[in-house]
mmCIF file of C-alpha atoms in Angstrom:
data_model
loop_
_atom_site.group_PDB
_atom_site.id
_atom_site.type_symbol
_atom_site.label_atom_id
_atom_site.label_comp_id
_atom_site.label_asym_id
_atom_site.label_seq_id
_atom_site.Cartn_x
_atom_site.Cartn_y
_atom_site.Cartn_z
ATOM 1 C CA MET A 1 -0.036 0.058 -0.626
ATOM 2 C CA LYS A 2 2.726 2.110 1.299
ATOM 3 C CA LYS A 3 4.916 1.785 -2.462
ATOM 4 C CA TYR A 4 1.328 2.585 -4.637
ATOM 5 C CA PHE A 5 0.968 5.834 -2.519
ATOM 6 C CA ALA A 6 4.020 6.820 -3.352
ATOM 7 C CA LEU A 7 3.922 5.893 -6.511
ATOM 8 C CA VAL A 8 0.611 8.333 -7.369
ATOM 9 C CA LEU A 9 2.055 11.262 -5.910
ATOM 10 C CA VAL A 10 4.760 10.986 -7.500
ATOM 11 C CA LEU A 11 3.129 10.975 -10.976
ATOM 12 C CA THR A 12 1.049 13.763 -9.969
ATOM 13 C CA SER A 13 4.090 15.569 -8.979
ATOM 14 C CA LEU A 14 5.503 15.252 -12.390
ATOM 15 C CA THR A 15 2.260 16.630 -13.882
ATOM 16 C CA VAL A 16 2.272 20.265 -11.721
ATOM 17 C CA CYS A 17 5.750 21.043 -12.153
ATOM 18 C CA SER A 18 6.260 21.006 -15.790
ATOM 19 C CA GLN A 19 4.611 24.265 -15.283
ATOM 20 C CA ASP A 20 6.827 27.139 -15.307
ATOM 21 C CA GLN A 21 5.421 29.616 -13.149
ATOM 22 C CA LYS A 22 6.538 32.605 -10.230
ATOM 23 C CA PHE A 23 5.554 31.411 -6.650
ATOM 24 C CA VAL A 24 3.075 33.634 -5.128
ATOM 25 C CA LYS A 25 2.718 33.498 -1.186
ATOM 26 C CA PRO A 26 -1.326 33.137 -0.220
ATOM 27 C CA ASP A 27 -2.693 36.666 0.334
ATOM 28 C CA TYR A 28 -4.653 34.687 2.870
ATOM 29 C CA LYS A 29 -6.913 38.385 4.062
ATOM 30 C CA ALA A 30 -7.597 39.471 -0.167
ATOM 31 C CA ILE A 31 -8.813 35.240 -0.214
ATOM 32 C CA LYS A 32 -11.232 35.715 3.174
ATOM 33 C CA LYS A 33 -12.670 38.495 1.623
ATOM 34 C CA GLU A 34 -13.147 36.787 -1.816
ATOM 35 C CA VAL A 35 -13.901 33.023 -0.955
ATOM 36 C CA ALA A 36 -17.123 35.043 1.251
ATOM 37 C CA ASP A 37 -18.805 36.954 -1.615
ATOM 38 C CA LYS A 38 -21.204 35.876 -3.995
ATOM 39 C CA ASN A 39 -21.073 37.819 -6.260
ATOM 40 C CA SER A 40 -16.909 36.672 -6.454
ATOM 41 C CA THR A 41 -15.473 34.123 -9.109
ATOM 42 C CA PHE A 42 -13.566 32.742 -6.657
ATOM 43 C CA PHE A 43 -17.183 32.681 -3.528
ATOM 44 C CA TYR A 44 -16.237 29.198 -1.705
ATOM 45 C CA LYS A 45 -19.416 27.505 -2.815
ATOM 46 C CA LYS A 46 -18.997 27.822 -6.337
ATOM 47 C CA LEU A 47 -15.030 26.553 -5.704
ATOM 48 C CA GLU A 48 -16.263 23.696 -3.285
ATOM 49 C CA GLU A 49 -18.843 22.425 -6.383
ATOM 50 C CA LYS A 50 -15.996 22.459 -9.071
ATOM 51 C CA PHE A 51 -13.667 20.495 -6.523
ATOM 52 C CA ASN A 52 -16.371 17.876 -5.849
ATOM 53 C CA ALA A 53 -17.312 17.634 -8.884
ATOM 54 C CA ALA A 54 -13.571 17.036 -9.865
ATOM 55 C CA ASP A 55 -13.253 19.558 -12.211
ATOM 56 C CA SER A 56 -10.026 19.189 -14.316
ATOM 57 C CA THR A 57 -10.360 22.743 -15.590
ATOM 58 C CA MET A 58 -10.108 24.536 -12.951
ATOM 59 C CA THR A 59 -7.732 28.307 -12.832
ATOM 60 C CA LEU A 60 -4.637 28.043 -10.893
ATOM 61 C CA GLU A 61 -6.289 30.771 -8.871
ATOM 62 C CA GLU A 62 -9.533 29.315 -8.202
ATOM 63 C CA LYS A 63 -7.166 26.396 -6.774
ATOM 64 C CA ARG A 64 -5.655 28.393 -4.381
ATOM 65 C CA HIS A 65 -8.604 30.293 -3.528
ATOM 66 C CA LEU A 66 -10.341 27.113 -2.639
ATOM 67 C CA TYR A 67 -7.267 25.345 -0.597
ATOM 68 C CA TYR A 68 -6.262 28.307 1.625
ATOM 69 C CA GLY A 69 -10.166 29.544 1.375
ATOM 70 C CA PHE A 70 -10.809 26.492 3.315
ATOM 71 C CA THR A 71 -9.253 28.191 6.270
ATOM 72 C CA ASN A 72 -12.330 30.465 7.058
ATOM 73 C CA GLN A 73 -15.152 27.927 6.869
ATOM 74 C CA ASP A 74 -16.335 26.076 10.062
ATOM 75 C CA ARG A 75 -15.175 23.181 9.183
ATOM 76 C CA TYR A 76 -11.449 23.660 8.985
ATOM 77 C CA SER A 77 -9.075 22.531 11.857
ATOM 78 C CA SER A 78 -5.701 22.685 12.371
ATOM 79 C CA PHE A 79 -5.852 18.694 13.200
ATOM 80 C CA TYR A 80 -8.330 15.877 12.702
ATOM 81 C CA THR A 81 -9.319 12.906 14.418
ATOM 82 C CA GLY A 82 -13.286 11.261 14.892
ATOM 83 C CA ALA A 83 -14.685 7.334 14.261
ATOM 84 C CA ALA A 84 -14.282 7.704 10.420
ATOM 85 C CA ASN A 85 -10.556 8.234 10.726
ATOM 86 C CA ASP A 86 -9.641 4.977 13.148
ATOM 87 C CA SER A 87 -11.815 2.895 11.283
ATOM 88 C CA LEU A 88 -10.140 3.853 8.299
ATOM 89 C CA ARG A 89 -6.852 2.981 9.804
ATOM 90 C CA SER A 90 -7.490 -0.363 11.190
ATOM 91 C CA VAL A 91 -8.426 -1.445 7.434
ATOM 92 C CA LEU A 92 -5.590 0.441 6.118
ATOM 93 C CA ASN A 93 -4.094 -1.656 8.858
ATOM 94 C CA LYS A 94 -4.265 -5.239 7.797
ATOM 95 C CA GLU A 95 -1.840 -7.294 5.700
ATOM 96 C CA VAL A 96 -4.076 -8.125 2.979
ATOM 97 C CA LEU A 97 -6.817 -5.911 1.918
ATOM 98 C CA GLU A 98 -9.804 -8.409 0.785
ATOM 99 C CA THR A 99 -12.873 -6.732 -1.751
ATOM 100 C CA GLU A 100 -14.932 -6.083 1.495
ATOM 101 C CA ASP A 101 -11.996 -4.023 2.213
ATOM 102 C CA PHE A 102 -12.277 -1.946 -0.728
ATOM 103 C CA LYS A 103 -15.967 -1.193 0.044
ATOM 104 C CA LYS A 104 -15.295 0.365 3.704
ATOM 105 C CA ILE A 105 -12.226 2.250 2.945
ATOM 106 C CA ILE A 106 -14.737 3.843 0.444
ATOM 107 C CA THR A 107 -17.211 4.102 3.088
ATOM 108 C CA TYR A 108 -14.882 4.877 5.979
ATOM 109 C CA GLY A 109 -12.805 7.826 3.518
ATOM 110 C CA SER A 110 -15.517 9.140 2.600
ATOM 111 C CA GLU A 111 -16.957 10.079 6.115
ATOM 112 C CA VAL A 112 -13.974 11.814 6.437
ATOM 113 C CA LEU A 113 -13.668 13.730 3.346
ATOM 114 C CA ASN A 114 -17.029 14.992 4.903
ATOM 115 C CA GLU A 115 -14.910 17.233 7.570
ATOM 116 C CA ASN A 116 -11.771 17.128 5.880
ATOM 117 C CA PRO A 117 -11.894 17.619 1.944
ATOM 118 C CA PHE A 118 -8.536 17.861 1.569
ATOM 119 C CA ASP A 119 -6.918 15.077 2.896
ATOM 120 C CA ILE A 120 -3.753 13.736 0.389
ATOM 121 C CA ARG A 121 -3.610 9.972 1.984
ATOM 122 C CA THR A 122 -7.198 8.975 2.327
ATOM 123 C CA LEU A 123 -7.628 10.546 -1.466
ATOM 124 C CA ASN A 124 -5.432 8.992 -2.548
ATOM 125 C CA ILE A 125 -6.527 5.239 -0.719
ATOM 126 C CA MET A 126 -9.482 5.747 -2.091
ATOM 127 C CA SER A 127 -8.316 6.508 -5.476
ATOM 128 C CA TYR A 128 -6.760 3.340 -5.430
ATOM 129 C CA ALA A 129 -10.096 1.719 -3.498
ATOM 130 C CA TYR A 130 -12.001 2.422 -6.741
ATOM 131 C CA GLU A 131 -9.298 0.998 -8.990
ATOM 132 C CA LYS A 132 -9.551 -2.170 -7.433
ATOM 133 C CA GLN A 133 -13.316 -1.869 -7.678
ATOM 134 C CA SER A 134 -12.450 -1.386 -11.649
ATOM 135 C CA ASN A 135 -14.274 1.955 -10.848
ATOM 136 C CA LEU A 136 -11.541 3.727 -12.976
ATOM 137 C CA THR A 137 -13.603 7.241 -13.421
ATOM 138 C CA GLU A 138 -13.711 7.724 -9.573
ATOM 139 C CA ALA A 139 -10.582 6.713 -8.913
ATOM 140 C CA LYS A 140 -9.282 9.391 -11.235
ATOM 141 C CA ASN A 141 -11.254 11.950 -9.955
ATOM 142 C CA LYS A 142 -9.808 11.005 -6.657
ATOM 143 C CA ALA A 143 -6.579 11.856 -8.877
ATOM 144 C CA ILE A 144 -7.886 15.122 -10.225
ATOM 145 C CA GLN A 145 -8.425 15.846 -6.630
ATOM 146 C CA ILE A 146 -5.302 15.646 -5.020
ATOM 147 C CA GLY A 147 -3.337 17.297 -8.106
ATOM 148 C CA ILE A 148 -5.607 20.450 -7.729
ATOM 149 C CA ILE A 149 -4.638 21.028 -3.780
ATOM 150 C CA VAL A 150 -0.986 20.124 -4.421
ATOM 151 C CA GLU A 151 -0.825 22.501 -7.138
ATOM 152 C CA ALA A 152 -2.560 25.691 -5.161
ATOM 153 C CA ILE A 153 0.760 24.042 -2.678
ATOM 154 C CA PHE A 154 3.659 24.677 -5.668
ATOM 155 C CA SER A 155 2.238 27.506 -6.079
ATOM 156 C CA THR A 156 3.876 29.523 -3.452
ATOM 157 C CA GLY A 157 7.390 28.395 -3.101
ATOM 158 C CA ASP A 158 9.971 25.715 -3.458
ATOM 159 C CA GLY A 159 10.263 24.662 0.426
ATOM 160 C CA THR A 160 14.171 25.358 0.059
ATOM 161 C CA SER A 161 13.919 28.359 2.298
ATOM 162 C CA LYS A 162 12.313 30.856 4.483
ATOM 163 C CA GLU A 163 11.296 33.322 1.755
ATOM 164 C CA ASN A 164 10.564 30.378 -0.193
ATOM 165 C CA ALA A 165 8.151 27.994 1.862
ATOM 166 C CA PHE A 166 5.818 25.793 0.610
ATOM 167 C CA PHE A 167 2.850 27.508 2.170
ATOM 168 C CA VAL A 168 0.065 24.672 3.921
ATOM 169 C CA ILE A 169 -2.784 24.797 6.396
ATOM 170 C CA ASN A 170 -2.181 21.458 7.970
ATOM 171 C CA VAL A 171 0.072 19.519 9.027
ATOM 172 C CA PRO A 172 0.009 16.046 7.459
ATOM 173 C CA HIS A 173 0.602 18.289 4.062
ATOM 174 C CA GLU A 174 4.200 18.922 4.752
ATOM 175 C CA TYR A 175 4.474 15.062 4.711
ATOM 176 C CA ASP A 176 2.296 14.215 1.676
ATOM 177 C CA ILE A 177 4.822 16.940 -0.016
ATOM 178 C CA ILE A 178 7.812 15.497 0.990
ATOM 179 C CA SER A 179 6.207 12.354 -0.408
ATOM 180 C CA VAL A 180 5.228 13.496 -3.460
ATOM 181 C CA LEU A 181 8.780 15.250 -4.991
ATOM 182 C CA GLY A 182 9.826 11.443 -4.089
ATOM 183 C CA PHE A 183 12.155 12.510 -1.256
ATOM 184 C CA GLU A 184 11.720 10.479 1.767
ATOM 185 C CA PHE A 185 11.455 12.253 5.533
ATOM 186 C CA GLY A 186 14.141 12.534 7.439
ATOM 187 C CA GLY A 187 13.203 12.209 11.637
ATOM 188 C CA LYS A 188 13.387 15.797 12.535
ATOM 189 C CA GLN A 189 10.978 18.618 12.684
ATOM 190 C CA SER A 190 12.056 21.727 13.850
ATOM 191 C CA LEU A 191 9.630 25.221 14.582
ATOM 192 C CA ILE A 192 11.047 28.013 13.365
ATOM 193 C CA GLU A 193 10.772 31.843 14.106
ATOM 194 C CA GLY A 194 6.897 31.177 14.964
ATOM 195 C CA THR A 195 4.709 29.908 12.044
ATOM 196 C CA TYR A 196 7.761 28.072 10.319
ATOM 197 C CA ASP A 197 8.288 24.264 10.336
ATOM 198 C CA TYR A 198 11.563 22.267 9.080
ATOM 199 C CA LEU A 199 11.403 19.263 8.165
ATOM 200 C CA THR A 200 14.728 17.263 7.630
ATOM 201 C CA LEU A 201 14.863 14.832 4.420
ATOM 202 C CA ALA A 202 16.787 11.604 3.965
ATOM 203 C CA GLU A 203 19.977 11.257 2.507
ATOM 204 C CA ASN A 204 18.992 11.735 -1.781
ATOM 205 C CA PRO A 205 21.067 12.666 -5.066
ATOM 206 C CA TYR A 206 20.199 15.715 -5.223
ATOM 207 C CA GLY A 207 21.700 17.095 -1.287
ATOM 208 C CA LEU A 208 18.984 18.589 -0.138
ATOM 209 C CA LYS A 209 19.072 18.717 3.742
ATOM 210 C CA GLY A 210 15.473 19.327 3.834
ATOM 211 C CA PHE A 211 11.958 21.567 3.338
ATOM 212 C CA TYR A 212 10.472 24.565 5.073
ATOM 213 C CA PHE A 213 6.390 25.226 4.963
ATOM 214 C CA ASP A 214 4.458 28.168 6.451
ATOM 215 C CA MET A 215 2.215 27.203 8.878
ATOM 216 C CA SER A 216 0.617 30.237 9.497
ATOM 217 C CA PRO A 217 -3.058 29.213 9.628
ATOM 218 C CA SER A 218 -2.957 26.065 11.573
ATOM 219 C CA PHE A 219 -1.075 28.107 14.314
ATOM 220 C CA ASN A 220 -3.623 30.212 14.343
ATOM 221 C CA LYS A 221 -6.384 28.011 14.353
ATOM 222 C CA LEU A 222 -4.937 27.050 17.874
ATOM 223 C CA ALA A 223 -4.224 30.185 18.940
ATOM 224 C CA GLU A 224 -8.181 30.531 18.675
ATOM 225 C CA LEU A 225 -8.521 27.466 20.370
ATOM 226 C CA LEU A 226 -6.221 28.035 23.510
ATOM 227 C CA LYS A 227 -8.402 31.701 23.890
ATOM 228 C CA ASP A 228 -11.072 29.724 24.155
#
C-alpha cells in the first residue's frame, strides 16, 4: 500500500512541476474576502462544487482560493480526529486487503472527507480502492482532486528556504509534499520563528537537507482555541 501511495503522488507531482510559474504567497486577507463574496468568481461554494466534481479545468487561482480559503470555513481545523479516521486506519493496517475492505475504505474515506476534504492520503487510498473495484472514473476523479491541492501548494514556493516556503494549511500536508516530490522524511521537525516548520530529508541524490513550510493558518487556529 505504501509503494502505491508514493507512486501515485510522484506521478501527480511530475504533471504539476512541469508547469513554469512564479511563486506567489497566499494573501489570506484578500482570499477571505473573495471566498465570502457571493458575486465573486472565487465564492467558496462555487469552488467547492468544482472540486467535488473533480473539475480539471479549474484555474490556478481557483485552486489557490479553494485550498487556502478553506481556512475560513467552519470545518477547518489544525488537526482532525474521529471515528471515521480510526475505522479507516484499522482497515489499512491489515496485512492483506480483500474485496470487502475496499468497500469499507470508500465508506470510511467518504466520511473523513466530509470533515477534511483535502486529506491527501485519504483521497489517494480511495483512488486505489476505486481502481480495485474497476471504477476507473472515480479513481481518476480522486487523482484529479489530489492534483488540485498539490498544485495550489506548489504555486507558493519550492520549500528550499523560509522566503520560498511551501504554504500548507495543516501538518500532514508537509509530509505529503515530501512524498509527492519523491523524498523521504529525515526524522527531524523543527519550529522556526513561530510559523515555520522545517522538516529534514533522508539522504537523496540532490543533496537537499530539508524543506521549509509556512504553517500560519494552523498556528492561528490553535491560538484561537487556546483563547477559548
